[in-house]
Coordinates of C-alpha atoms in Angstrom, one line a residue:
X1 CA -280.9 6.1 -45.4
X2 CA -284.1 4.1 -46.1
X3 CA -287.3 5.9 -47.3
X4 CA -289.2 4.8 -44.6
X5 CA -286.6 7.2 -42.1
X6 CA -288.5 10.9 -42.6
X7 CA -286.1 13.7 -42.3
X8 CA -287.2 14.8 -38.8
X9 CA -287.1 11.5 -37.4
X10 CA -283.6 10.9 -39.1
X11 CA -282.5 14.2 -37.7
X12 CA -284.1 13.1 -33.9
X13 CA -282.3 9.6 -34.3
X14 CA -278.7 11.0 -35.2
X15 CA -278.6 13.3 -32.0
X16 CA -279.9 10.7 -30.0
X17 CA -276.8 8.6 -31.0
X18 CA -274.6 11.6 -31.0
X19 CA -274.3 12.1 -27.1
X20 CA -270.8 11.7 -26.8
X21 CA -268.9 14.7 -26.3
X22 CA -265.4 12.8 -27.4
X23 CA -267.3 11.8 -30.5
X24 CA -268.2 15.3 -31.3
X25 CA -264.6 16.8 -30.2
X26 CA -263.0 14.1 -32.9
X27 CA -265.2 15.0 -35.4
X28 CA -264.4 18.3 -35.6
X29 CA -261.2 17.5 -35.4
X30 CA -261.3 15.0 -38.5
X31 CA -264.0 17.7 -40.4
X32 CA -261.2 20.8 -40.3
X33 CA -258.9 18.1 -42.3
X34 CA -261.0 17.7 -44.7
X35 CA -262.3 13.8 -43.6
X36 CA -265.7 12.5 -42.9
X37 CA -266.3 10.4 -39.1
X38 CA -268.9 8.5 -38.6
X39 CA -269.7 6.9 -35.3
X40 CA -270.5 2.8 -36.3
X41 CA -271.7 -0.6 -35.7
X42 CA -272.4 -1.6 -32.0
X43 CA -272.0 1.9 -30.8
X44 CA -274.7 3.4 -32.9
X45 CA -276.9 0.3 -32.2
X46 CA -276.7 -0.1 -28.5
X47 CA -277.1 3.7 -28.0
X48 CA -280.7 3.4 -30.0
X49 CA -281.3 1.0 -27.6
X50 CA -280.4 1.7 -24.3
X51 CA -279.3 5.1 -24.5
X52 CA -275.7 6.7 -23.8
X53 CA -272.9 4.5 -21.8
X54 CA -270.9 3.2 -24.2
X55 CA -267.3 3.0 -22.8
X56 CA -265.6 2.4 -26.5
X57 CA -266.7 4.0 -29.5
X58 CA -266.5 2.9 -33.2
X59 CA -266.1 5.2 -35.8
X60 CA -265.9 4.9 -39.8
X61 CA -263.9 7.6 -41.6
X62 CA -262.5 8.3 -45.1
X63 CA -259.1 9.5 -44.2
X64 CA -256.3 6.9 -45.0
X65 CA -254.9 5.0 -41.8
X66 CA -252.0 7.0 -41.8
X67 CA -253.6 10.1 -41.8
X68 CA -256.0 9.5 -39.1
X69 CA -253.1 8.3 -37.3
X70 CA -251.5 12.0 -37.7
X71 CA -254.7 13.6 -36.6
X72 CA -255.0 11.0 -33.3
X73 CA -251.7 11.7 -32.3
X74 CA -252.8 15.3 -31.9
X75 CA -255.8 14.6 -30.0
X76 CA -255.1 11.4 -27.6
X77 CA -253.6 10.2 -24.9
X78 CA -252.1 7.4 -26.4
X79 CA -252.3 5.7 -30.3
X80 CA -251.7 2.1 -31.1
X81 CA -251.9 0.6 -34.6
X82 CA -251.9 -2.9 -34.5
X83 CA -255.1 -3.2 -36.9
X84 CA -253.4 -0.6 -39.1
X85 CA -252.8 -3.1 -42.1
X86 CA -256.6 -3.5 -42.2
X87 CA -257.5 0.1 -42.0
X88 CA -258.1 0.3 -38.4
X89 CA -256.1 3.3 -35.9
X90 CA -257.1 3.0 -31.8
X91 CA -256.6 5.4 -29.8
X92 CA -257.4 6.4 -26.0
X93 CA -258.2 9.3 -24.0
X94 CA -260.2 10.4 -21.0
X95 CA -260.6 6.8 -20.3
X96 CA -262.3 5.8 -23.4
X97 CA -260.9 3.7 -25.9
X98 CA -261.9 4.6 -29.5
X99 CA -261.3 2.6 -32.7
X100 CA -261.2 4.1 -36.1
X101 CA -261.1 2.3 -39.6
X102 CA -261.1 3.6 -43.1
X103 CA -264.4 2.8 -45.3
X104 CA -263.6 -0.2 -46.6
X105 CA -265.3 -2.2 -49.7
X106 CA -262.9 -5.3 -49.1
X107 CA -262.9 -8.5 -51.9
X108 CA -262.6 -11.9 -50.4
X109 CA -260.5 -14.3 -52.6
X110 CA -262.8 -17.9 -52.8
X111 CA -261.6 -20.2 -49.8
X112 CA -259.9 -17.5 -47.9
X113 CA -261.2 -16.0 -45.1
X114 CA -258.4 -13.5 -45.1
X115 CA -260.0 -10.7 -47.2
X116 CA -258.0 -8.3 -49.7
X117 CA -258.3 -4.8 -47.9
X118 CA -259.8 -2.2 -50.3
X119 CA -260.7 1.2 -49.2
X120 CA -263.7 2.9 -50.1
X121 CA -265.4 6.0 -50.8
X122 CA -268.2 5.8 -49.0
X123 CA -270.2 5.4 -45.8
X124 CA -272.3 3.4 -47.7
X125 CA -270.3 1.0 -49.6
X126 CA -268.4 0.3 -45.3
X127 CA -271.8 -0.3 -44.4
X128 CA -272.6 -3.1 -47.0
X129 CA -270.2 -5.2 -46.1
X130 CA -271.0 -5.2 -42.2
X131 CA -272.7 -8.7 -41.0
X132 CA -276.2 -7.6 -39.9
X133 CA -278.1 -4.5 -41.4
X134 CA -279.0 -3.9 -37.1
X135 CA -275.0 -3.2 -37.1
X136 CA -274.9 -1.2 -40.6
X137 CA -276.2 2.0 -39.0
X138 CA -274.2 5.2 -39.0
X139 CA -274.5 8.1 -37.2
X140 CA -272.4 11.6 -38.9
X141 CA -270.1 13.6 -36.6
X142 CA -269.8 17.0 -35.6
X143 CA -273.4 17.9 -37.6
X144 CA -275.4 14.2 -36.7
X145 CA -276.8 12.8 -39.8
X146 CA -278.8 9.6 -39.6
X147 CA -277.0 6.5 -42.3
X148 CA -279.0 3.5 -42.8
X149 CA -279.0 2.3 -46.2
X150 CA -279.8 -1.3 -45.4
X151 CA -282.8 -0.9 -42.8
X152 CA -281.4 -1.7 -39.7
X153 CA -283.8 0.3 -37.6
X154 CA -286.7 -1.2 -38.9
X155 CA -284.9 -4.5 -38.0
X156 CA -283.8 -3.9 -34.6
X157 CA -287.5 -2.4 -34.1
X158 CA -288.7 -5.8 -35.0
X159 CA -285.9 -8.2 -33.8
X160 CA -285.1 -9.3 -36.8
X161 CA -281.6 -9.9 -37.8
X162 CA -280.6 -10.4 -41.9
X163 CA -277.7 -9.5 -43.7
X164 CA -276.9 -5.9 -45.9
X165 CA -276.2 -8.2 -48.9
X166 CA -277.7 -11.7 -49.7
X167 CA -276.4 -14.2 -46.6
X168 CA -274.8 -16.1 -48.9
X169 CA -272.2 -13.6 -49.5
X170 CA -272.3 -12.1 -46.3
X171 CA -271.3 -15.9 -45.0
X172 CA -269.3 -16.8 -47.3
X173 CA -267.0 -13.5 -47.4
X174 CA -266.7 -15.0 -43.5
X175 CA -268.7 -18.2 -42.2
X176 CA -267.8 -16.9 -38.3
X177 CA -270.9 -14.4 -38.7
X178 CA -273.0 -17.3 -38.9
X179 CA -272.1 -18.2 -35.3
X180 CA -272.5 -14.6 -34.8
X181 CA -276.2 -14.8 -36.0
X182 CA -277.0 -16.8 -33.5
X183 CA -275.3 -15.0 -30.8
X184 CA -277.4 -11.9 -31.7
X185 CA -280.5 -14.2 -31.2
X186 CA -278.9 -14.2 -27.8
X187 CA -278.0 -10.3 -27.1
X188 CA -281.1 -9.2 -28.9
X189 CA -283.7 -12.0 -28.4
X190 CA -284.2 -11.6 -31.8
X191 CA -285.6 -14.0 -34.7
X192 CA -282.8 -14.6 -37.9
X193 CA -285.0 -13.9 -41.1
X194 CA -285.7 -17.0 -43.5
X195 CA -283.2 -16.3 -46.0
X196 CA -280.0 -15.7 -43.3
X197 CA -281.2 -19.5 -41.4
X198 CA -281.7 -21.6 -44.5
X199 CA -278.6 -20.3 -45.8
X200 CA -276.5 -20.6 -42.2
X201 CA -278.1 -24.4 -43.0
X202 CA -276.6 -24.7 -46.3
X203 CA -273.2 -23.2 -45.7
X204 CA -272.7 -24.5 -42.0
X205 CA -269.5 -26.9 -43.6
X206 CA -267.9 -23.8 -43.8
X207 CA -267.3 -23.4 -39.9
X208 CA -264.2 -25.6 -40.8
X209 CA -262.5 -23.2 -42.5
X210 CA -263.0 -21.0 -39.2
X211 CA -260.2 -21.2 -36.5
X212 CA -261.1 -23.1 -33.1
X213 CA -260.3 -19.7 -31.5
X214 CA -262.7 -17.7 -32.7
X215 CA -265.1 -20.3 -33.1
X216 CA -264.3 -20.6 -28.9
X217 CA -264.4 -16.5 -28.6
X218 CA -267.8 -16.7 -30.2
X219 CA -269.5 -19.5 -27.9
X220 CA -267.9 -17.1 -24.9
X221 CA -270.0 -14.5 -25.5
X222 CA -273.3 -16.5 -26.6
X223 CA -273.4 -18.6 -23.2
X224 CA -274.0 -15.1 -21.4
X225 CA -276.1 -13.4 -23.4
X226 CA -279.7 -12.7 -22.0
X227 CA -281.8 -15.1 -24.7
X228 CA -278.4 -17.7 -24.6
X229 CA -280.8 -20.2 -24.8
X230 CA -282.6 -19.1 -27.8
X231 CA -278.7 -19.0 -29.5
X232 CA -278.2 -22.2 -28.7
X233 CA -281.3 -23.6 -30.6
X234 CA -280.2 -21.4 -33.5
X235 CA -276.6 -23.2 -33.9
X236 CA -278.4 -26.9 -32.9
X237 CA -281.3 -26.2 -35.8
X238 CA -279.0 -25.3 -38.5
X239 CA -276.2 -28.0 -37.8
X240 CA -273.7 -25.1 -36.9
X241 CA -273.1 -26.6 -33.5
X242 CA -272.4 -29.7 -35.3
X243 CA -269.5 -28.3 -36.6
X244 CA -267.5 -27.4 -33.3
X245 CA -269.7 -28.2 -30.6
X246 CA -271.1 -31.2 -31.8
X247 CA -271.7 -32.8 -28.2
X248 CA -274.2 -29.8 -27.4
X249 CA -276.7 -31.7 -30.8
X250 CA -276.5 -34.7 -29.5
X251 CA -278.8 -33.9 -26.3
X252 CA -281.4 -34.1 -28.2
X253 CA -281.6 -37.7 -27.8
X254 CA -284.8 -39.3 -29.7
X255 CA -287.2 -39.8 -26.8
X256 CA -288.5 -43.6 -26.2
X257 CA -292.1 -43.2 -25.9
X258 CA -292.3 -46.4 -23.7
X259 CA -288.8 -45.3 -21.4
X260 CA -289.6 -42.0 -20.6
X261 CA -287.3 -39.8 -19.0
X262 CA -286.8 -36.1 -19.1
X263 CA -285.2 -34.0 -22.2
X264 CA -281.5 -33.7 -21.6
X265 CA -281.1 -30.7 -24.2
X266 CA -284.2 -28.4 -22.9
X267 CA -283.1 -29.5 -19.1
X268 CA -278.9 -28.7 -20.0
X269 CA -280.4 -25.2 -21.7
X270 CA -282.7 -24.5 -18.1
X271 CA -280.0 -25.0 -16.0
X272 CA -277.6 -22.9 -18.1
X273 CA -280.0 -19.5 -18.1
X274 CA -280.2 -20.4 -14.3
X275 CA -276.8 -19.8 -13.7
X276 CA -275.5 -16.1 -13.0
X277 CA -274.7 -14.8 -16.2
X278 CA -271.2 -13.1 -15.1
X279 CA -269.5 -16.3 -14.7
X280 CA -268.7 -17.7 -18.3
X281 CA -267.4 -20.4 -16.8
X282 CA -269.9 -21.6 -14.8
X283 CA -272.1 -21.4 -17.5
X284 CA -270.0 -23.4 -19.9
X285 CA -270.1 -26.0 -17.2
X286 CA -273.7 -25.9 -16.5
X287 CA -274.4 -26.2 -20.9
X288 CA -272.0 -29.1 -21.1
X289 CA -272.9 -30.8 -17.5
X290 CA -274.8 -33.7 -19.4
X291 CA -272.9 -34.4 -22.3
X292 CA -272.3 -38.2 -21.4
X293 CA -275.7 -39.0 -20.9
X294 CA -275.9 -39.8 -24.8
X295 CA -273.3 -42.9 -24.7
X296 CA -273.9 -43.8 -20.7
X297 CA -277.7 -44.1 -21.4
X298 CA -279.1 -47.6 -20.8
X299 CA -283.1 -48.7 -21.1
X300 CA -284.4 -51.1 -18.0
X301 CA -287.2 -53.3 -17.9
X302 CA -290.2 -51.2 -16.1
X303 CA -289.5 -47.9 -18.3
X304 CA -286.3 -47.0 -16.3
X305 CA -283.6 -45.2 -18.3
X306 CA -279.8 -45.1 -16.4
X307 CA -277.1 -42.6 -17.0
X308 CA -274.1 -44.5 -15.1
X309 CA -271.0 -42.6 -14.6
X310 CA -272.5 -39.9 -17.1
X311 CA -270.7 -37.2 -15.4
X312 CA -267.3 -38.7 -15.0
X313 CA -267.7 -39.5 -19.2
X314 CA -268.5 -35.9 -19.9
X315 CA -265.9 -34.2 -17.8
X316 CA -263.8 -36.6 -20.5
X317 CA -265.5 -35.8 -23.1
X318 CA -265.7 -31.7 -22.2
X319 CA -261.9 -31.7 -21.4
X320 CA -261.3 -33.3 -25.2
X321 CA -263.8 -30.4 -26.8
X322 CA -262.4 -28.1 -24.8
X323 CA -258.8 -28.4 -25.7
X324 CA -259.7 -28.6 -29.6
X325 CA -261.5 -25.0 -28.9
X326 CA -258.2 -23.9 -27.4
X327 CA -259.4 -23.2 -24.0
X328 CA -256.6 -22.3 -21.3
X329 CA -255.7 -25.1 -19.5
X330 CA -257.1 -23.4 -16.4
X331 CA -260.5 -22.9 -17.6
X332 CA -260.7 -26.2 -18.9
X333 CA -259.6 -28.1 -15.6
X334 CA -262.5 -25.4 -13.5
X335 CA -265.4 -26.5 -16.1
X336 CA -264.2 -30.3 -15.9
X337 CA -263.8 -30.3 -12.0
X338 CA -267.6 -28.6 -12.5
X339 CA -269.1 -31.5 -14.3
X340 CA -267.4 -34.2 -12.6
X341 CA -268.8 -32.9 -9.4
X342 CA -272.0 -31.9 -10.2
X343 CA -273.6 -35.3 -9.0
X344 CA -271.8 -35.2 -5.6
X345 CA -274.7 -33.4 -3.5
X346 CA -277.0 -36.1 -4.5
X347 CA -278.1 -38.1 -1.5
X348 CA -277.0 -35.2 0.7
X349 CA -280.8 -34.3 1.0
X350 CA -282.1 -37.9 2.1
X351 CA -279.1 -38.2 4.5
X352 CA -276.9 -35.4 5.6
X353 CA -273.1 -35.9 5.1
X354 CA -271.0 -36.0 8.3
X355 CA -268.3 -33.5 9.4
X356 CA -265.9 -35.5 7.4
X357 CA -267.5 -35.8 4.5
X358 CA -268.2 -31.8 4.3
X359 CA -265.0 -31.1 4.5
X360 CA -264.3 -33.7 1.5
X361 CA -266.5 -31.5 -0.1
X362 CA -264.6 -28.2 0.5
X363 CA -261.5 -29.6 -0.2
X364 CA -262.0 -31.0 -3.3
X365 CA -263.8 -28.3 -4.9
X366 CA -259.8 -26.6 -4.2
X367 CA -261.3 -23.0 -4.1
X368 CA -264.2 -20.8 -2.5
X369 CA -264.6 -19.1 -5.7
X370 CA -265.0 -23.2 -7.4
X371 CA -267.3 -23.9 -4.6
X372 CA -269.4 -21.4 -4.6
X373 CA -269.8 -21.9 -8.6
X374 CA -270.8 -25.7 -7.7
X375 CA -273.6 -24.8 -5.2
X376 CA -274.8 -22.3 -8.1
X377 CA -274.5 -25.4 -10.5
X378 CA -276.5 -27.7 -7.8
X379 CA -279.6 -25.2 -7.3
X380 CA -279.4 -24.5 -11.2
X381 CA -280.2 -28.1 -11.9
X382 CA -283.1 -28.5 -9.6
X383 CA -285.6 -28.3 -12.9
X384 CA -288.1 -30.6 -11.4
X385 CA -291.5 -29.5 -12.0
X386 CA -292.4 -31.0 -8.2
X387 CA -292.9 -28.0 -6.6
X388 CA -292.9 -29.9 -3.5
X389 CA -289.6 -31.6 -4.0
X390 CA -288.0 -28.3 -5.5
X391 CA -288.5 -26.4 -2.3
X392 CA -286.8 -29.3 0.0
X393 CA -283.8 -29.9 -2.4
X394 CA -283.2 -25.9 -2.2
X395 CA -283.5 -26.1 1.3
X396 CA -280.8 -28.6 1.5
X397 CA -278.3 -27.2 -0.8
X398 CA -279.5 -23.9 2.0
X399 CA -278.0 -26.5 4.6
X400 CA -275.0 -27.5 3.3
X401 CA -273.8 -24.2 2.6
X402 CA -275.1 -23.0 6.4
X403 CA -272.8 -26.2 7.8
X404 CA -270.1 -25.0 5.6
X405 CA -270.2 -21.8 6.8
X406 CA -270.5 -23.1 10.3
X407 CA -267.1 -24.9 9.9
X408 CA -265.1 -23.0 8.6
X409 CA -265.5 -20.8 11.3
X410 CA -265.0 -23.5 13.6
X411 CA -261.9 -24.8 11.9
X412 CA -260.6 -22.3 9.1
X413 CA -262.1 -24.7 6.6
X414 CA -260.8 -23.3 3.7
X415 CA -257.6 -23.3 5.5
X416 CA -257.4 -27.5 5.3
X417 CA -254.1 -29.0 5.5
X418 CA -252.3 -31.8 7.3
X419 CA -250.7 -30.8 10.6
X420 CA -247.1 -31.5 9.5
X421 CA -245.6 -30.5 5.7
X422 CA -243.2 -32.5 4.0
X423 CA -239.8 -31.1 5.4
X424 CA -241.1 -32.1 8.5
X425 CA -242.1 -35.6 7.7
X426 CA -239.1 -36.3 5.9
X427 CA -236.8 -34.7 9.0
X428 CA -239.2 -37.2 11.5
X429 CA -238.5 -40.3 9.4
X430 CA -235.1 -39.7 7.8
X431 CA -237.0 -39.9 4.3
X432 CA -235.4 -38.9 0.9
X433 CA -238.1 -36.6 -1.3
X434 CA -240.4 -39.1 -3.2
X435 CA -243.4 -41.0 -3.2
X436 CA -243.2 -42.0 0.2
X437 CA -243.6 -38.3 1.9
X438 CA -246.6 -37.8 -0.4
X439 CA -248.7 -41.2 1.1
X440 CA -247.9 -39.9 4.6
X441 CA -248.9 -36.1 3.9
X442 CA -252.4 -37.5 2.0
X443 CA -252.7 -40.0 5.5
X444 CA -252.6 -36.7 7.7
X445 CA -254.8 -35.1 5.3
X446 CA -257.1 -37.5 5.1
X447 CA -256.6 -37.8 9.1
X448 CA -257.5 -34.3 9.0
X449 CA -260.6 -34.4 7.0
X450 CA -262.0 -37.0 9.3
X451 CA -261.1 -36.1 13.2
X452 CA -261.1 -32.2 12.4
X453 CA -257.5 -30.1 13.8
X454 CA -255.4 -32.1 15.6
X455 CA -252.0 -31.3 17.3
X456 CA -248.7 -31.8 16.1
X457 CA -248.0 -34.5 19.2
X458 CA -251.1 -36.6 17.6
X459 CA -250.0 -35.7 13.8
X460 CA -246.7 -37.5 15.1
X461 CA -248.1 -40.7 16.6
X462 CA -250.3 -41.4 13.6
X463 CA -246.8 -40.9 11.5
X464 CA -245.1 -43.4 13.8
X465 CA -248.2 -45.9 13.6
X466 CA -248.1 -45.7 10.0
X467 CA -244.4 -45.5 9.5
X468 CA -244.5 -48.7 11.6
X469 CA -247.2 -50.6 9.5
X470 CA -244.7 -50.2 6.2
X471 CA -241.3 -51.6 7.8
X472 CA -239.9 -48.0 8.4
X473 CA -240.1 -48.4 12.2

């Protein structure tokens, strides 16, 4: 505990962090065998911030794994020990999920990132090697008692992030907290201090050593984080985001002071904070939605600066990052399908799109749930400073989705298909299965899309027209 903590205000943080009856019920639990628990980390931190509502709880103890295993099996509903080979027992009951892990005092070999588990003693010697001092807090249970040997209350009082031990060994014991810095910048709206930037700078090589998958499991939870924005800047201004999303740097394209056009990077980082924040993926979309504006950009006599094709070059380039981060294939066909279509309202505003082309639009988003997130992406990137011109593009995206609306309850537009499937085309024109039945299905469709429902009598003399036209008649 730091000097600065008096004893009454130690003893009024540690039951303020001690609210959790579970926590309390373990403790005892862990106290009549002898062991020390200590309630750790994000649970202590968030509870000093917000208050009580923590679903999982993090404790700290000294007894071995396999003795807290003995003791859990006596007290939960279920134990699993998949982290047991580095110190760490979980358990569940009453619908919360706790995780427990023996002090540890671990020694990293040089170049490894897999460290060489050593238990400790201590609270104190746990709590050193945690990444940020606002996460090396530690709240005693049954009888609270206030641990902060590093001053992380001070810290999260003043939104400061810096490491227990000198960054440099924090980092190098494991370079994935410096991506973590600056998604605490983005939780926490918080500042790094000198010393944890300059040497996130320094060591940001290091992200190498780091697998793409937690290097993608990192950028997850940074694009959703209240100050995301803020994170961003953090990875971009110490070449971090150089290392594994090097496409997000390059946005900040050197600005002609003769061609003048808008800044890509502060625009791409507006429309992202725009975007709900409970839809990762939309927000990964809306963060990437101009990467191929940096090679698609072309200077024009008169000061005008062209981005041709910029969003069918990015979904390219997104799908290639993407895959290297080890994204399902899912999510990285949604955030694609996002950029490549995030140009498609333009015009709609100047000249309304007919029947046809609305359904077009439906159909090629593939999903109400993908649709919806393309209208979110569409009003997201209306950054104009025209207040004027803001207010009558938001109007029109209002259209759109009101004539959208107003189809598909006219047609079942989500409901799109041509009149007659493929058996039934194949029975009609004594086809085989192949390429064939697929150009007459996408001519109904496309049939579809234009004239709205038709019958299955008029689905058949458009098959017998077109059969016709190729020789098959």
């Amino acid at each position: 505990m730091t000097a600065e903590v008096a004893d009454s205000q130690q003893r009024q943080l540690a039951t303020m962090v001690a609210v959790y009856p579970l926590a309390d019920e373990l403790g005892e639990w862990f106290a009549a065998a002898g062991h020390e628990l200590y309630l750790v980390g994000g649970t202590v931190r968030d509870t000093l911030l917000h208050g009580p509502g923590a679903q999982d709880l993090d404790f700290a103890t000294s007894a071995r794994p396999e003795e807290t295993e003995r003791l859990l099996n006596g007290w939960a509903d279920h134990v699993w020990t998949t982290g047991a080979r580095f110190g760490t027992i979980s358990a569940w009951r009453d619908d919360t999920v706790v995780e427990i892990t023996t002090f540890r005092a671990d020694r990293y070999e040089p170049g490894s990132r897999h460290p060489e588990v050593v238990y400790g003693e201590r609270i104190e010697e746990d709590l050193a090697r945690r990444d940020f001092t606002i996460n090396a807090m530690a709240v005693q249970v049954p009888e609270p008692r206030f641990v902060d040997p590093f001053g992380g209350l001070q810290d999260l009082r003043d939104s400061r992030l810096r490491t227990p031990q000198v960054p440099e060994v924090s980092f190098g014991d494991d370079p994935l907290r410096m991506v973590r810095l600056a998604r605490f910048v983005g939780v926490l709206d918080a500042e790094p201090d000198e010393p944890a930037r300059a040497a996130a700078e320094r060591m940001a090589v290091e992200l190498d050593t780091v697998s793409r998958e937690r290097l993608r499991d990192e950028l997850d939870k940074l694009v959703v984080t209240p100050a995301a924005a803020k994170g961003i800047d953090v990875l971009c201004d110490t070449g971090l985001a150089d290392r594994f999303v090097p496409e997000v740097s390059d946005l900040r394209m050197e600005r002609d002071p003769i061609h003048h056009h808008k800044d890509v990077y502060t625009h791409s980082l507006a429309v992202m904070e725009r975007c709900p924040r409970d839809d990762r993926i939309l927000r990964l979309a809306a963060l990437l939605h101009d990467i191929g504006k940096p090679p698609t950009r072309e200077f024009h006599a008169g000061g005008k600066v062209t981005f041709h094709h910029h969003e069918v070059v990015g979904a390219r380039m997104a799908r290639q990052r993407l895959k290297e981060l080890r994204y399902p294939g899912d999510e990285v066909e949604k955030i694609c399908q996002l950029i490549a279509m995030h140009l498609r309202f333009h015009g709609y505003a100047d000249q309304p799109w007919s029947d046809s082309g609305v359904r077009r639009y439906v159909r090629d988003c593939g999903s109400d749930e993908q649709l919806w997130r393309l209208n979110q992406l569409t009003r997201a990137d209306i950054t104009t400073q025209n207040k004027k011109k803001a207010r009558w593009l938001e109007r029109s995206v209002d259209h759109l989705e009101a004539r959208i609306e107003q189809l598909k309850e006219e047609e079942e537009l989500s409901r799109i298909r041509p009149a007659l499937d493929g058996n039934e085309i194949m029975r009609y024109l004594d086809l085989q299965p192949g390429p064939l039945v697929g150009e007459a299905r996408e001519m109904l469709l496309d049939a579809r899309l234009d004239q709205g429902p038709m019958s299955e009598e008029e689905a058949y003399a458009l098959l017998d027209q077109w059969a016709q036209e190729r020789g098959l008649r």
